[in-house]
Coordinates of C-alpha atoms in Angstrom, one line a residue:
M715 CA -67.5 -16.5 -5.9
D716 CA -64.5 -17.4 -9.5
N717 CA -65.0 -13.8 -10.9
K718 CA -64.2 -12.3 -7.2
R719 CA -61.1 -14.5 -6.9
N720 CA -60.0 -13.1 -10.4
N721 CA -60.6 -9.9 -9.4
I722 CA -58.4 -10.4 -6.2
N723 CA -55.8 -11.9 -7.7
K724 CA -55.5 -9.1 -10.9
K725 CA -55.1 -7.3 -7.7
V726 CA -52.3 -9.1 -5.6
I727 CA -50.2 -9.4 -9.5
S728 CA -50.6 -5.5 -9.6
F729 CA -48.9 -5.1 -6.8
I730 CA -46.1 -7.2 -7.5
P731 CA -42.7 -5.2 -8.4
D732 CA -41.0 -4.8 -11.4
G733 CA -38.3 -3.1 -12.5
E734 CA -39.9 0.4 -12.9
F735 CA -41.2 0.3 -9.3
Y736 CA -37.7 -0.4 -7.6
Y737 CA -36.5 2.4 -10.6
K738 CA -38.6 4.9 -8.9
K739 CA -37.6 3.8 -5.5
G740 CA -33.6 4.2 -6.2
L741 CA -34.5 7.5 -7.8
Q742 CA -36.1 8.3 -4.5
A743 CA -33.2 7.1 -2.2
M744 CA -31.0 9.3 -4.7
Q745 CA -33.1 12.1 -4.2
R746 CA -32.9 11.5 -0.5
D747 CA -28.7 10.9 -0.2
K748 CA -29.7 7.3 0.3
F749 CA -27.2 6.1 -1.8
H750 CA -26.9 2.4 0.3
D751 CA -30.4 2.3 -0.9
A752 CA -30.2 3.7 -3.9
H753 CA -27.8 0.8 -4.7
K754 CA -30.1 -1.8 -3.2
Y755 CA -33.2 -0.5 -5.8
F756 CA -31.3 -0.4 -9.1
G757 CA -29.5 -3.6 -8.8
R758 CA -32.8 -5.0 -8.0
A759 CA -34.3 -2.7 -11.4
V760 CA -31.7 -4.2 -13.5
E761 CA -32.0 -8.2 -12.4
L762 CA -35.8 -7.4 -13.1
S763 CA -35.7 -5.2 -16.2
P764 CA -32.2 -5.7 -17.9
N765 CA -33.3 -4.1 -20.7
D766 CA -34.4 -0.8 -19.9
P767 CA -31.5 1.6 -21.1
M768 CA -32.9 4.2 -18.5
I769 CA -32.8 2.1 -15.3
L770 CA -28.7 1.2 -16.6
M771 CA -28.0 4.6 -16.9
H772 CA -29.4 5.7 -14.1
Y773 CA -27.7 2.5 -11.8
G774 CA -24.0 3.9 -13.8
V775 CA -24.3 7.4 -12.3
L776 CA -25.0 5.9 -9.1
V777 CA -21.9 4.3 -9.4
M778 CA -20.1 6.5 -11.2
E779 CA -20.8 8.8 -8.3
E780 CA -19.1 6.2 -6.0
G781 CA -15.5 6.5 -8.0
R782 CA -16.2 2.8 -9.8
F783 CA -15.8 4.2 -13.1
E784 CA -15.3 0.9 -15.1
E785 CA -18.3 -0.5 -13.7
A786 CA -20.2 2.4 -14.5
Y787 CA -18.9 2.2 -18.0
E788 CA -20.4 -1.3 -18.7
L789 CA -23.5 0.4 -17.1
L790 CA -23.9 3.0 -19.8
T791 CA -22.4 1.4 -22.6
A792 CA -24.9 -1.3 -22.3
A793 CA -27.4 1.8 -21.4
H794 CA -26.1 3.2 -25.4
G795 CA -26.2 0.2 -26.8
L796 CA -30.1 -0.2 -26.2
S797 CA -30.8 3.6 -26.7
P798 CA -28.0 5.3 -29.1
E799 CA -29.8 8.5 -29.6
E800 CA -30.9 9.2 -26.0
E801 CA -29.3 12.4 -25.0
E802 CA -28.7 11.8 -21.3
I803 CA -27.2 8.9 -21.7
I804 CA -24.8 10.3 -24.8
F805 CA -23.7 13.0 -21.5
Y806 CA -23.1 10.8 -18.8
L807 CA -21.2 8.3 -21.7
A808 CA -18.5 11.9 -22.2
E809 CA -18.3 12.0 -18.1
V810 CA -17.4 8.6 -17.4
H811 CA -14.9 8.5 -20.6
A812 CA -13.4 11.6 -19.1
H813 CA -13.0 9.9 -15.2
L814 CA -11.3 7.1 -16.5
G815 CA -8.7 9.3 -18.8
L816 CA -10.3 8.8 -22.2
L817 CA -10.2 12.2 -23.3
R818 CA -10.9 11.0 -27.3
D819 CA -13.9 9.6 -26.5
A820 CA -14.9 11.7 -23.6
K821 CA -14.7 14.2 -26.3
I822 CA -16.6 12.6 -29.2
Y823 CA -19.8 11.9 -26.7
A824 CA -19.5 15.3 -25.5
E825 CA -19.5 16.7 -29.2
K826 CA -22.3 14.7 -30.0
Y827 CA -24.2 15.5 -27.0
I828 CA -24.0 18.9 -28.1
A829 CA -25.3 18.4 -31.6
L830 CA -28.2 16.5 -30.5
A831 CA -28.9 19.4 -27.7
P832 CA -27.4 22.4 -28.4
D833 CA -29.6 23.9 -25.5
G834 CA -29.7 21.0 -23.5
P835 CA -29.5 21.3 -19.9
L836 CA -26.1 19.7 -20.1
A837 CA -24.7 21.4 -23.1
D838 CA -22.7 23.7 -20.4
E839 CA -21.0 20.9 -18.6
S840 CA -20.4 19.2 -22.4
M841 CA -18.4 22.3 -23.4
E842 CA -16.7 21.9 -20.3
I843 CA -15.6 18.5 -21.0
I844 CA -14.6 19.2 -24.4
D845 CA -12.1 22.2 -23.0
F846 CA -10.6 19.8 -20.5
A847 CA -10.3 17.1 -23.0
E848 CA -8.5 19.8 -25.8
Q849 CA -6.2 20.9 -22.6
E850 CA -5.1 17.6 -22.1
E851 CA -4.6 16.3 -25.7
A852 CA -2.0 19.0 -26.0
Y853 CA 0.6 16.7 -23.7
F854 CA -0.2 13.1 -25.6
D855 CA 0.8 11.5 -28.9
D856 CA -2.1 9.9 -30.3
E857 CA -0.8 6.6 -30.2
E858 CA -0.4 7.2 -26.6
M859 CA -4.4 7.4 -26.4
P860 CA -6.0 4.0 -25.7
D861 CA -9.5 3.5 -28.0
S862 CA -12.3 2.6 -24.7
E863 CA -12.2 -1.4 -25.9
V864 CA -8.9 -2.0 -25.1
Y865 CA -8.2 0.4 -22.7
F866 CA -11.5 -1.7 -20.7
L867 CA -10.1 -4.7 -21.2
Q868 CA -7.0 -3.4 -19.2
E869 CA -8.7 -2.2 -16.6
K870 CA -11.1 -5.3 -15.7
A871 CA -7.5 -6.8 -16.0
R872 CA -6.3 -4.2 -13.4
R873 CA -9.1 -5.1 -11.1
L874 CA -8.8 -9.0 -11.6
M875 CA -5.0 -8.3 -10.7
E876 CA -5.7 -6.1 -7.7
A877 CA -8.1 -9.2 -6.5
G878 CA -5.6 -11.6 -6.4
S879 CA -7.1 -12.9 -9.7
F880 CA -3.9 -13.4 -11.3
E881 CA -4.6 -16.4 -13.6
E882 CA -8.1 -14.7 -15.2
A883 CA -5.9 -11.1 -15.8
V884 CA -3.6 -13.1 -17.6
E885 CA -5.7 -14.2 -19.4
I886 CA -7.2 -11.1 -20.6
L887 CA -3.7 -9.5 -21.0
E888 CA -1.8 -11.9 -23.0
S889 CA -5.1 -11.4 -25.8
I890 CA -5.0 -7.8 -25.7
I891 CA -0.9 -8.1 -26.7
V892 CA -2.1 -10.3 -29.8
D893 CA -4.3 -7.7 -31.0
Y894 CA -2.4 -4.7 -29.9
P895 CA 0.5 -5.6 -30.2
E896 CA 2.3 -2.0 -29.3
F897 CA 0.2 -1.3 -26.5
W898 CA 2.8 -1.2 -24.2
A899 CA 0.8 -0.7 -20.6
A900 CA -0.9 -4.7 -21.4
Y901 CA 2.8 -5.4 -21.6
N902 CA 3.9 -4.1 -18.2
N903 CA 0.8 -5.3 -16.6
L904 CA 1.1 -8.8 -17.8
A905 CA 5.0 -8.8 -16.3
L906 CA 3.4 -7.9 -13.1
A907 CA 1.2 -10.4 -13.5
Y908 CA 3.4 -13.1 -15.2
F909 CA 5.9 -12.0 -11.8
Y910 CA 3.4 -12.1 -8.9
I911 CA 1.9 -15.8 -10.3
G912 CA 5.9 -16.9 -10.1
K913 CA 6.8 -16.9 -13.7
I914 CA 9.8 -14.7 -13.2
A915 CA 11.5 -15.3 -16.6
P916 CA 8.8 -14.6 -19.1
A917 CA 8.0 -11.1 -17.1
K918 CA 11.2 -10.0 -17.3
E919 CA 11.5 -11.4 -21.3
L920 CA 8.6 -8.8 -21.9
L921 CA 9.7 -5.9 -19.6
D922 CA 13.1 -6.7 -22.4
E923 CA 10.8 -6.8 -25.0
V924 CA 9.0 -3.0 -24.2
L925 CA 12.7 -1.8 -23.5
Q926 CA 13.8 -2.9 -26.9
K927 CA 10.5 -1.6 -28.9
N928 CA 9.5 1.4 -26.8
K929 CA 13.2 2.4 -25.5
G930 CA 12.7 4.4 -21.9
N931 CA 9.3 3.0 -21.5
L932 CA 9.1 4.3 -17.6
H933 CA 6.6 1.8 -16.5
A934 CA 8.9 -1.0 -17.8
L935 CA 11.7 0.3 -16.0
C936 CA 10.0 1.0 -12.6
N937 CA 8.4 -2.1 -12.9
L938 CA 11.9 -4.0 -13.5
A939 CA 12.9 -1.9 -10.4
V940 CA 10.3 -3.7 -8.7
F941 CA 11.5 -7.1 -9.7
Y942 CA 14.8 -5.9 -8.3
Y943 CA 13.8 -5.5 -5.0
Y944 CA 11.9 -8.4 -4.4
E945 CA 14.7 -10.7 -5.6
K946 CA 16.9 -8.7 -3.1
D947 CA 19.2 -7.8 -5.8
K948 CA 20.9 -4.8 -4.7
E949 CA 23.5 -4.5 -7.5
K950 CA 21.0 -4.1 -10.3
L951 CA 18.3 -2.7 -8.5
D952 CA 20.9 0.2 -7.1
S953 CA 22.3 1.0 -10.6
L954 CA 18.9 0.6 -11.9
L955 CA 17.8 3.8 -9.3
E956 CA 20.4 5.8 -10.7
L957 CA 19.0 6.1 -13.7
L958 CA 15.3 6.3 -12.8
L959 CA 16.8 9.3 -10.1
K960 CA 17.8 11.0 -12.9
I961 CA 14.8 11.4 -15.2
K962 CA 12.3 14.6 -14.9
P963 CA 8.8 13.2 -16.2
Y964 CA 6.6 15.3 -17.3
Q965 CA 3.2 13.7 -17.5
F966 CA 0.8 12.5 -14.3
E967 CA 1.1 9.0 -14.9
H968 CA 4.7 9.0 -15.1
R969 CA 5.0 11.1 -11.7
Y970 CA 2.9 9.2 -9.9
K971 CA 4.5 5.7 -11.5
L972 CA 8.0 7.3 -10.6
G973 CA 7.0 8.3 -6.9
A974 CA 5.2 5.0 -6.1
T975 CA 8.4 3.1 -7.6
F976 CA 10.5 5.3 -4.8
A977 CA 8.2 4.4 -2.1
L978 CA 8.2 0.7 -2.4
V979 CA 12.0 0.6 -2.7
G980 CA 12.6 2.8 0.2
K981 CA 13.6 5.6 -1.9
H982 CA 11.6 7.9 0.3
E983 CA 12.4 11.4 0.0
E984 CA 12.6 11.0 -3.6
A985 CA 9.5 9.1 -4.0
Y986 CA 7.5 12.6 -1.9
N987 CA 8.9 15.0 -4.0
W988 CA 7.4 13.6 -6.9
L989 CA 3.8 12.5 -5.2
R990 CA 3.7 15.9 -3.5
S991 CA 4.6 17.4 -6.6
L992 CA 1.1 16.2 -8.5
Q993 CA -0.8 17.1 -5.3
K994 CA 0.6 20.9 -5.6
R995 CA -1.2 20.4 -9.2
G996 CA -4.1 20.1 -8.4
F997 CA -4.0 16.0 -9.0
E998 CA -7.2 14.1 -7.3
G999 CA -5.4 10.9 -6.6
D1000 CA -7.5 7.0 -6.3
A1001 CA -6.2 5.7 -3.0
G1002 CA -2.6 3.8 -3.6
Y1003 CA -1.7 7.2 -4.5
Y1004 CA -2.8 8.5 -1.1
F1005 CA -1.0 5.4 0.8
W1006 CA 2.5 6.0 -1.3
L1007 CA 2.0 9.8 -0.5
S1008 CA 1.3 9.3 3.3
H1009 CA 3.6 6.7 3.5
S1010 CA 6.8 8.5 1.6
A1011 CA 5.9 11.6 3.4
Y1012 CA 5.9 9.8 6.6
F1013 CA 9.5 8.1 6.6
S1014 CA 11.1 11.4 4.6
G1015 CA 10.0 13.4 7.9
H1016 CA 6.7 15.3 6.9
E1017 CA 4.7 14.1 9.5
E1018 CA 1.7 16.4 9.0
M1019 CA 1.3 15.5 5.5
A1020 CA 1.4 12.0 5.8
K1021 CA -1.5 12.1 8.5
Q1022 CA -3.5 14.6 5.8
A1023 CA -3.1 11.7 2.9
Y1024 CA -3.5 9.0 5.1
A1025 CA -6.9 10.7 6.6
K1026 CA -7.4 11.4 2.7
L1027 CA -6.9 7.3 2.2
V1028 CA -9.6 6.3 4.5
E1029 CA -12.3 8.1 3.7
L1030 CA -11.6 6.5 -0.1
D1031 CA -11.5 3.3 1.6
P1032 CA -12.2 2.8 5.2
S1033 CA -10.6 -0.6 5.5
K1034 CA -7.4 0.9 6.1
A1035 CA -8.4 2.8 9.4
G1036 CA -5.8 1.7 11.5
F1037 CA -3.1 0.9 9.6
E1038 CA -1.1 4.1 9.4
P1039 CA 2.9 3.7 9.6
W1040 CA 3.2 5.2 12.5
K1041 CA 0.6 3.5 14.8
D1042 CA 2.4 1.6 17.1
V1043 CA 5.5 3.4 17.0
Q1044 CA 6.6 5.7 19.8
S1045 CA 6.4 9.0 20.2
S1046 CA 9.8 9.9 20.6
V1047 CA 11.0 7.7 17.4
R1048 CA 11.5 10.1 14.6
P1049 CA 12.1 9.1 11.1
S1050 CA 15.4 9.7 10.9
S1051 CA 16.4 7.4 13.6
Y1052 CA 17.6 3.6 13.2
E1053 CA 14.8 2.1 14.3
Q1054 CA 13.0 3.9 10.5
D1055 CA 16.0 2.7 8.7
R1056 CA 14.4 0.4 5.8
E1057 CA 18.0 -0.8 5.3
F1058 CA 19.6 -0.9 8.8
L1059 CA 17.2 -3.5 9.8
L1060 CA 16.8 -5.5 7.1
S1061 CA 21.2 -6.0 7.3
K1062 CA 20.5 -6.8 10.9
I1063 CA 17.8 -9.6 10.1
A1064 CA 19.8 -10.8 7.1
N1065 CA 23.0 -10.7 9.4
K1066 CA 25.1 -14.0 9.7
Y1067 CA 25.4 -13.6 13.7
R1068 CA 22.7 -14.5 15.6
S1069 CA 23.0 -11.9 17.8
E1070 CA 22.5 -9.6 15.4
R1071 CA 19.6 -10.9 13.9
L1072 CA 17.8 -11.0 17.5
L1073 CA 18.6 -7.4 17.7
G1074 CA 17.0 -6.7 14.3
F1075 CA 13.7 -8.6 15.4
Y1076 CA 13.8 -6.4 18.6
L1077 CA 14.1 -3.3 16.6
L1078 CA 11.3 -4.3 14.0
G1079 CA 9.0 -3.9 16.6
K1080 CA 9.6 -0.7 17.1
S1081 CA 9.5 0.6 13.4
A1082 CA 7.2 1.6 11.2
H1083 CA 8.2 -0.2 8.6
K1084 CA 7.1 -3.6 10.3
Q1085 CA 4.2 -4.6 8.5
E1086 CA 6.3 -3.8 4.7
I1087 CA 9.0 -5.7 6.1
I1088 CA 6.5 -9.2 7.9
S1089 CA 4.9 -9.2 4.8
H1090 CA 7.1 -9.4 2.1
P1091 CA 7.9 -12.7 0.6
T1092 CA 11.5 -13.2 0.8
Y1093 CA 13.0 -11.3 4.1
I1094 CA 12.0 -13.9 6.6
D1095 CA 12.0 -17.3 6.7
I1096 CA 10.1 -18.6 9.9
S1097 CA 11.2 -22.3 9.6
K1098 CA 15.0 -21.0 9.1
L1099 CA 14.8 -19.0 12.6
S1100 CA 16.1 -20.3 16.1
V1101 CA 14.1 -20.3 18.8
Y1102 CA 15.1 -17.3 20.7
E1103 CA 15.0 -14.9 16.7
Q1104 CA 11.7 -16.4 16.8
L1105 CA 10.4 -15.5 20.0
F1106 CA 11.9 -12.1 19.8
L1107 CA 9.9 -11.8 16.8
A1108 CA 6.8 -12.7 18.1
H1109 CA 7.6 -10.2 21.0
S1110 CA 7.8 -7.6 17.9
L1111 CA 4.3 -9.3 16.7
Q1112 CA 3.3 -8.1 20.1
Y1113 CA 2.2 -11.9 21.0
D1114 CA 1.4 -12.4 24.4
F1115 CA 4.0 -14.3 26.1
S1116 CA 1.7 -16.5 28.9
T1117 CA 4.3 -17.2 32.4
G1118 CA 4.6 -20.1 34.2
S1119 CA 8.2 -22.1 32.2
G1120 CA 11.1 -21.2 33.6
F1121 CA 12.4 -20.9 30.3
D1122 CA 9.5 -18.4 29.1
D1123 CA 10.0 -16.3 32.6
A1124 CA 13.6 -15.9 32.1
F1125 CA 13.1 -14.9 28.5
L1126 CA 10.7 -12.6 29.5
R1127 CA 13.0 -10.6 32.2
A1128 CA 15.7 -10.6 29.3
L1129 CA 13.0 -8.9 27.8
E1130 CA 12.4 -6.5 30.3
T1131 CA 15.9 -5.7 30.6
T1132 CA 16.1 -5.0 26.8
D1133 CA 13.2 -2.6 26.9
R1134 CA 14.8 -1.2 30.4
L1135 CA 17.8 0.4 28.2
Y1136 CA 15.4 0.9 24.9
E1137 CA 13.7 3.5 27.3
E1138 CA 16.9 5.4 27.9
Y1139 CA 18.5 5.4 24.4
Q1140 CA 15.5 5.4 22.3
P1141 CA 15.2 7.3 19.7
L1142 CA 18.6 5.2 18.7
D1143 CA 21.6 7.2 16.9
K1144 CA 24.8 5.4 16.7
E1145 CA 26.3 4.8 19.8
G1146 CA 22.7 3.5 20.8
T1147 CA 23.3 0.7 18.1
H1148 CA 27.1 -0.1 19.5
L1149 CA 25.1 -0.3 23.0
F1150 CA 22.4 -2.9 21.3
Q1151 CA 24.7 -4.8 19.5
M1152 CA 26.7 -5.8 22.7
W1153 CA 23.4 -6.4 24.7
F1154 CA 22.4 -9.2 22.5
T1155 CA 25.5 -10.5 22.3
L1156 CA 25.5 -10.9 26.1
C1157 CA 22.1 -11.6 26.1
E1158 CA 22.6 -14.6 23.2
M1159 CA 25.0 -16.2 25.2
A1160 CA 23.1 -15.8 28.3
L1161 CA 19.7 -17.6 27.0
V1162 CA 22.2 -20.1 25.3
K1163 CA 23.4 -21.0 28.5
K1164 CA 19.8 -20.8 30.6
Y1165 CA 20.8 -17.6 32.3
P1166 CA 17.7 -16.4 35.1
F1167 CA 17.9 -12.8 34.1
R1168 CA 16.4 -12.4 37.9
N1169 CA 17.1 -8.5 38.2
P1170 CA 16.3 -6.5 34.6
S1171 CA 16.9 -3.0 36.1
A1172 CA 20.2 -4.5 38.0
L1173 CA 20.9 -6.3 34.3
A1174 CA 20.1 -3.1 31.8
A1175 CA 22.3 -0.9 34.7
A1176 CA 25.5 -3.5 34.3
T1177 CA 25.3 -3.1 29.8
D1178 CA 25.1 0.4 30.3
Y1179 CA 27.7 0.3 32.5
M1180 CA 30.2 -1.6 30.7
F1181 CA 29.5 0.0 27.8
Q1182 CA 29.9 3.4 29.1
S1183 CA 33.1 2.9 31.0
S1184 CA 34.7 1.1 27.6
R1185 CA 33.8 4.7 25.6
Y1186 CA 34.2 7.4 28.2
P1187 CA 36.6 7.9 31.2
G1188 CA 35.1 9.3 34.4
V1189 CA 31.9 7.3 34.4
T1190 CA 31.0 5.9 38.0
K1191 CA 29.5 2.7 39.4
T1192 CA 27.7 5.9 41.6
A1193 CA 26.0 7.4 38.8
L1194 CA 24.7 4.4 37.0
A1195 CA 23.3 2.9 40.5
E1196 CA 21.5 5.7 41.0
K1197 CA 20.4 6.1 37.3
Y1198 CA 18.7 2.4 37.5
G1199 CA 17.4 3.2 41.0
I1200 CA 19.8 0.0 42.4
S1201 CA 23.0 -0.1 44.6
V1202 CA 26.7 0.2 44.1
P1203 CA 27.1 -3.5 45.2
T1204 CA 24.3 -4.5 43.0
L1205 CA 25.3 -3.2 39.9
T1206 CA 28.8 -5.0 40.3
K1207 CA 27.4 -8.0 41.3
Y1208 CA 25.5 -8.5 37.8
V1209 CA 28.5 -6.7 36.1
N1210 CA 30.6 -9.5 37.1
E1211 CA 27.9 -12.0 36.2
L1212 CA 27.8 -10.3 32.9
I1213 CA 31.3 -10.0 31.7
E1214 CA 31.2 -14.1 31.6
F1215 CA 28.9 -13.7 28.6
L1216 CA 31.5 -12.0 26.5
P1217 CA 32.6 -14.0 23.4
H1218 CA 36.5 -13.7 24.8
F1219 CA 35.6 -15.4 27.8
N1220 CA 34.4 -18.9 26.1
S1221 CA 37.0 -21.3 26.1

């Protein structure tokens, strides 16, 4: 009986999956293009057999094919440490270094593969990596080519910053600049990390140090422009942008940085020119590249290119679906209209007159800049807004106002009047903005005085008539009444009511 039980136990034990079992399952899943399953199996295989170089290698290859090159680097480096002469691992190390832009190391590993397996199955691909590295090396100085260790540390810090873990990133970057005092990329990233955790002075000091020791460092100049933009220091930003507009970089990395910076600060035409120039030269960017290309294309009037770029962005990062800058913008609104003029909107939102701010908050809901402006840390301080400003902002954010209270009903009719005027004047040109400035002057005073706004169509017609008759001879009440579907007496009635809210009638 005991022998029978022992035999059963041995059979059960033999069926307990080990790392090799999950490794084979992972390979099968990869062959069937079931990458999600492969990920699961290889992950389990690594947990059970963390010192198996082939498991680490194949998991690294899978991760690399997904574009997660830093993680692939970690896995392949670990595999190489366990089996330093394995030819296949050496080739994939060459490939991952090439993906990371570490061309010097990519070439070294590719040459090592050729030396070990001159007729191996990956020899041709190794030669392609060598040829590519040699072509690219012609455009870089030796000091611009970081070694693998420091590059990997910086990429780890960058990933932490993208995840919002700025304090951890700061620790890594501070250690890098101690060990590599002339690795300026780490200084620039550390400056950004400092800035985002509120250490403004140290951030600027770091950039000053970079610019003193490495004059004309483009990344430092661009980061400084970003700081001025977030601080709303228009004078310094404009001065620095004058300089950046004169710079004509050749390297892809510098074109990308310059284009992304221009896009962030609102120089969309310039941003589009640089980012599009990369694409024309065969540049295959990351999600960030397609985000900025799409936005700069849209805001500079290249709508078809904007849609193509955003489709590529969603392909790389599906979470961005539904956040297109044009998603909530009416089809009649064009990038050249005032609704899409970011500086115009910001000037209204920050205006000293409340009626102008009301206009800004209303138009924000019509603008592709809405998400950018409301997410900016300093543009809108809700605690300082009046009730009316908060209501118009809430409307732009598509808040569903409940009906029932007299105040809300009156406000909803004021909104309906505003929307009726917008239907007539969209997309806004200069004249349209002047009409809306007049309307919000009237609307603000009417809200303060608890005016009921009983007939939105008549109020829109009255506003339009008051505006046009003050500018153009021959404007008739009959024409405006017909346009808005009301009678002339009704138009006259509401003109007389609105006149009471003009500023010069106040006592």
